Amino acid sequence: MDEETLGAWRALLNVHARIPGQVEEALAAAGLPPLAWYDVLWPLYRARAPARRLRMGALAAEVTLSRTGLTRLVDRIEEAGLVRRESVAEDRRGSYIVRTRAGAERLRRMWPVYERVLEEAFAAQLRNPRALRRALEPLGRRPS
Amino acid sequence: MDEETLGAWRALLNVHARIPGQVEEALAAAGLPPLAWYDVLWPLYRARAPARRLRMGALAAEVTLSRTGLTRLVDRIEEAGLVRRESVAEDRRGSYIVRTRAGAERLRRMWPVYERVLEEAFAAQLRNPRALRRALEPLGRRPS
DNA sequence: GAAGATTGAAGTTTCAATCTTT
DNA sequence: AAAGATTGAAACTTCAATCTTC
């Protein structure tokens, strides 16, 4: 493995080690839920969730968490009233996770905090966002 | 926040969500310790560790983990015989973490496995490693 | 029997409190 | 009183087993 590639990998690890932590701090300071809740609420918001709902499996694909972990995370978010479970009519094994009005509201509050950290810690130092995006996107794809 | 910057951020999150998990799988399949152990052993290996030892504080700066978390991680690695704690002569509050011969040996076995995953999942898809490194390195630096 | 999801038990990480030394 | 590190309790995540439905 050449030095440049390894250096790029280490740099990526460093960025990831630093920025999400700053986001967590900013969210906590604003009295808002942790980043993981954002990761769950966001896919439930428009585009991906036709009727503001997704099944656990679909949600698990969006979140960096085991199936079990997602079950428990959703437990907590549901307890806070930001999502609600509904049974699936066509397949009674499944659960829908449905975003609530309170969930949408909380998501709206979280984004500006998240965004501000990204602006300061990420965007401000970034020369060419488009090039970075194009370089990284192929790497994140499902195993080809 | 513009779409390209946000896209770059999401892509980075996706890469990080995918690759370390593959490394963990490969290590486990080879009967080797988890990636976190690598992260502890590596700084103890040459360059950064003059006498093959570092203090907890210095090690914590290298690892993505709280002080407490590092204490417990080192407990496990020490139990496996891959590092050893020594007291600091000049400052008896502190601990040195010292790499053992077995630790060096294990590190040597882990790297090829780690490297192979990086080759396949990262390097192979990467057009311009140098550009990526230069784009990401400024972002990972300590708060300026 | 396999798929979707949850539960119990175990492993890991964190916060707050503690202990020791400076 | 502050710094370095550890400990107890709580929070979070995972694995294996389970339950229900297909």
XYZ file of C-alpha atoms (C1' of nucleotides) in Angstrom:
332
model
C 0.000 0.000 0.000
C 1.510 3.302 -1.018
C 2.005 6.152 1.364
C -0.457 8.514 -0.276
C -3.296 6.032 -0.106
C -2.561 5.205 3.485
C -2.274 8.885 4.297
C -5.656 9.491 2.701
C -7.148 6.693 4.779
C -5.692 8.050 8.007
C -6.902 11.520 7.162
C -10.390 10.180 6.594
C -10.313 8.398 9.938
C -9.193 11.587 11.632
C -11.957 13.631 10.111
C -14.508 11.099 11.171
C -13.037 10.905 14.640
C -13.368 14.631 15.081
C -16.481 16.021 13.454
C -19.320 13.807 14.682
C -18.065 14.350 18.212
C -18.317 18.084 17.741
C -21.835 17.680 16.419
C -22.774 15.656 19.503
C -21.428 18.368 21.752
C -23.295 21.083 19.925
C -26.543 19.114 20.019
C -26.193 18.360 23.705
C -25.394 22.008 24.419
C -28.600 22.977 22.622
C -30.614 20.471 24.644
C -31.256 18.304 21.587
C -31.075 14.522 21.087
C -27.928 12.710 19.922
C -26.852 12.414 16.329
C -28.096 8.830 16.080
C -31.640 10.103 16.438
C -31.067 12.414 13.546
C -29.902 9.478 11.453
C -33.168 7.699 12.149
C -35.457 10.688 11.711
C -33.892 11.941 8.532
C -34.742 8.953 6.279
C -38.300 9.207 7.525
C -38.441 12.717 6.229
C -39.629 13.172 2.643
C -38.051 11.547 -0.421
C -37.300 8.120 0.962
C -40.423 7.701 3.034
C -43.481 7.999 0.793
C -46.003 7.976 3.589
C -43.627 9.252 6.257
C -42.953 5.696 7.276
C -40.377 3.003 6.666
C -39.985 -0.574 7.744
C -37.271 -1.582 10.162
C -35.317 -3.317 7.450
C -35.297 -0.260 5.225
C -34.299 1.930 8.119
C -31.533 -0.434 9.158
C -30.018 -0.035 5.705
C -29.698 3.707 6.343
C -28.298 3.545 9.830
C -24.925 2.263 10.978
C -26.279 -0.188 13.478
C -27.217 -3.833 13.800
C -30.853 -4.858 13.529
C -30.952 -5.285 17.281
C -29.340 -1.928 17.857
C -31.920 -0.264 15.671
C -34.753 -1.949 17.544
C -33.452 -0.497 20.783
C -32.710 2.923 19.340
C -36.224 3.118 17.943
C -37.518 2.077 21.376
C -35.938 5.176 22.871
C -37.034 7.513 20.116
C -40.550 6.176 20.307
C -40.563 6.668 24.048
C -39.735 10.306 23.401
C -42.698 10.492 21.053
C -40.686 11.295 17.914
C -41.713 8.167 16.027
C -44.427 5.595 16.435
C -44.665 1.942 15.421
C -47.505 0.710 13.277
C -48.246 -2.767 12.075
C -47.955 -3.571 8.401
C -51.270 -4.624 6.920
C -49.903 -6.834 4.129
C -47.205 -8.540 6.177
C -47.920 -8.901 9.798
C -44.374 -9.855 10.661
C -43.248 -6.325 9.947
C -43.330 -2.967 11.710
C -43.635 0.443 10.190
C -41.750 3.235 11.857
C -43.802 6.370 11.405
C -42.550 9.867 11.964
C -44.731 11.969 14.238
C -45.356 15.688 14.158
C -43.049 16.053 17.161
C -40.403 14.076 15.288
C -40.542 16.407 12.325
C -40.286 19.384 14.628
C -37.274 17.972 16.445
C -35.550 17.169 13.187
C -36.046 20.768 12.072
C -34.383 21.995 15.228
C -31.469 19.617 14.952
C -30.428 20.398 11.437
C -29.270 23.988 11.970
C -27.040 22.846 14.814
C -25.613 20.001 12.762
C -25.165 22.303 9.806
C -23.341 24.962 11.747
C -20.713 22.467 12.896
C -20.323 21.170 9.361
C -19.889 24.700 8.077
C -17.191 25.481 10.580
C -15.364 22.190 10.797
C -15.838 20.817 7.306
C -17.035 23.237 4.650
C -14.797 26.095 5.733
C -11.646 24.049 5.164
C -12.779 22.441 1.969
C -11.377 23.721 -1.297
C -13.258 21.608 -3.748
C -16.381 19.915 -2.388
C -17.365 18.529 -5.735
C -14.062 16.754 -6.238
C -14.207 15.268 -2.768
C -17.709 14.039 -3.337
C -16.763 12.419 -6.597
C -13.719 10.804 -5.077
C -15.596 9.356 -2.104
C -18.915 8.365 -3.586
C -17.696 5.242 -5.399
C -16.111 4.009 -2.169
C -19.309 4.016 -0.175
C -21.307 1.901 -2.560
C -22.548 -1.567 -1.742
C -20.044 -4.345 -2.493
C -20.000 -4.576 -6.279
C -24.928 24.412 3.027
C -24.539 23.610 -0.640
C -25.407 20.278 -2.101
C -21.890 19.299 -3.113
C -20.493 19.851 0.358
C -23.302 17.931 1.956
C -22.899 15.189 -0.612
C -19.207 14.985 0.198
C -20.018 14.701 3.890
C -22.544 11.955 3.332
C -20.118 10.098 1.118
C -17.480 10.289 3.814
C -19.928 8.933 6.379
C -20.796 6.082 4.040
C -17.188 5.139 3.483
C -16.545 5.139 7.183
C -19.675 3.135 7.843
C -18.555 0.453 5.450
C -14.821 -0.111 5.529
C -13.941 -0.512 9.210
C -16.706 -3.078 9.476
C -15.135 -5.075 6.679
C -11.786 -4.883 8.433
C -13.373 -6.214 11.625
C -14.841 -9.123 9.740
C -11.563 -9.967 8.086
C -9.687 -9.789 11.385
C -12.237 -11.952 13.157
C -12.136 -14.452 10.300
C -8.373 -14.648 10.706
C -8.672 -15.218 14.456
C -7.142 -11.830 15.229
C -8.145 -9.114 17.717
C -10.492 -6.247 16.840
C -9.426 -3.090 15.073
C -9.419 -1.092 18.315
C -6.490 -3.159 19.498
C -4.624 -2.259 16.372
C -5.263 1.408 17.088
C -3.667 1.028 20.492
C -0.738 -1.124 19.419
C 0.198 0.928 16.406
C 1.190 4.135 18.216
C 3.351 2.051 20.508
C 5.232 0.813 17.500
C 8.290 2.868 16.474
C 8.250 6.568 15.610
C 5.841 7.868 18.229
C 6.988 5.695 21.083
C 10.692 6.285 21.725
C 11.090 3.484 24.233
C 8.173 1.422 22.967
C 6.006 3.004 25.611
C 3.526 5.849 25.901
C 1.550 7.337 28.734
C -2.195 6.916 28.865
C -2.767 10.549 28.006
C -0.595 10.371 24.903
C -2.295 7.176 23.824
C -5.744 8.636 24.406
C -4.874 11.398 21.945
C -4.319 8.758 19.258
C -7.387 6.679 19.905
C -11.015 7.600 19.393
C -12.085 6.841 22.917
C -12.628 8.563 26.234
C -9.981 8.317 28.916
C -12.128 5.803 30.729
C -12.694 3.808 27.596
C -8.977 3.627 26.972
C -8.347 2.432 30.525
C -10.710 -0.456 29.963
C -9.448 -1.248 26.483
C -5.893 -1.371 27.777
C -7.101 -3.659 30.577
C -8.212 -6.176 27.978
C -5.133 -5.861 25.820
C -2.928 -6.217 28.861
C -4.843 -9.300 29.931
C -4.007 -10.773 26.537
C -0.357 -10.003 27.180
C 0.074 -7.597 24.268
C 0.959 -4.600 26.424
C 2.060 -4.136 30.000
C 1.676 -1.240 32.425
C 4.695 0.272 34.103
C 4.858 3.063 36.625
C 6.431 6.376 35.664
C 9.481 7.160 37.750
C 9.281 10.961 37.507
C 5.540 11.259 38.048
C 3.983 8.589 40.091
C 0.471 9.558 39.094
C 1.065 8.243 35.616
C 1.217 4.897 33.867
C 3.321 3.848 30.951
C 1.802 1.465 28.469
C 4.589 -0.700 27.168
C 4.393 -2.866 24.098
C 5.446 -6.453 24.634
C 7.093 -8.825 22.221
C 3.779 -10.608 21.815
C 2.157 -7.254 21.060
C 4.609 -6.525 18.283
C 4.044 -9.957 16.850
C 0.274 -9.578 16.877
C 0.494 -6.181 15.254
C 2.587 -7.678 12.474
C -0.070 -10.275 11.840
C -2.910 -7.783 11.850
C -1.549 -5.349 9.328
C -1.658 -7.592 6.241
C -5.303 -8.350 6.933
C -6.140 -4.703 7.437
C -4.153 -3.778 4.359
C -5.869 -6.297 2.143
C -9.277 -4.865 2.943
C -8.014 -1.357 2.318
C -6.592 -2.426 -1.003
C -9.842 -3.954 -2.128
C -12.362 -1.578 -0.636
C -10.467 1.683 -0.720
C -7.357 1.825 -2.864
C -8.841 -0.053 -5.796
C -11.608 2.518 -6.243
C -9.423 5.522 -5.673
C -8.329 7.563 -8.666
C -6.142 10.124 -7.007
C -4.971 9.222 -3.515
C -2.755 12.256 -3.242
C -5.574 14.683 -3.966
C -7.825 12.975 -1.437
C -5.155 13.103 1.189
C -4.541 16.778 0.608
C -8.238 17.540 0.696
C -8.846 15.679 3.949
C -5.736 16.383 5.948
C -6.589 19.978 6.868
C -9.986 18.825 8.164
C -8.613 16.419 10.682
C -6.323 18.838 12.444
C -6.817 19.949 16.019
C -9.111 22.967 16.390
C -7.033 25.858 15.108
C -38.045 -23.837 6.975
C -36.989 -18.775 6.100
C -37.890 -13.736 6.940
C -38.962 -9.676 10.040
C -38.368 -8.159 14.277
C -37.742 -8.406 19.315
C -35.716 -10.127 23.891
C -32.115 -11.825 27.390
C -27.484 -11.916 28.415
C -22.943 -10.317 27.603
C -19.584 -6.980 26.016
C -18.229 -2.166 25.400
C -18.340 2.846 26.250
C -19.403 6.783 28.936
C -20.360 9.944 32.986
C -19.566 11.135 37.584
C -17.138 10.168 41.575
C -12.822 8.656 43.591
C -8.015 7.940 44.617
C -3.290 9.321 44.420
C 0.304 12.470 43.431
C 1.829 17.049 42.155
C -6.597 22.831 44.172
C -5.353 20.576 39.652
C -3.620 16.569 36.855
C -3.296 11.472 35.731
C -5.639 7.580 35.895
C -9.006 4.223 37.614
C -13.666 2.487 39.465
C -18.910 1.932 39.968
C -23.129 2.641 37.880
C -25.659 3.567 33.849
C -26.215 3.712 28.854
C -25.618 1.704 24.487
C -24.524 -2.101 21.211
C -24.111 -6.762 19.892
C -24.719 -11.939 19.654
C -27.557 -15.819 20.088
C -31.978 -17.415 20.940
C -36.883 -16.643 20.407
C -41.384 -15.471 18.677
C -44.518 -14.709 14.996
C -45.874 -14.779 10.299
C -44.986 -16.038 5.581
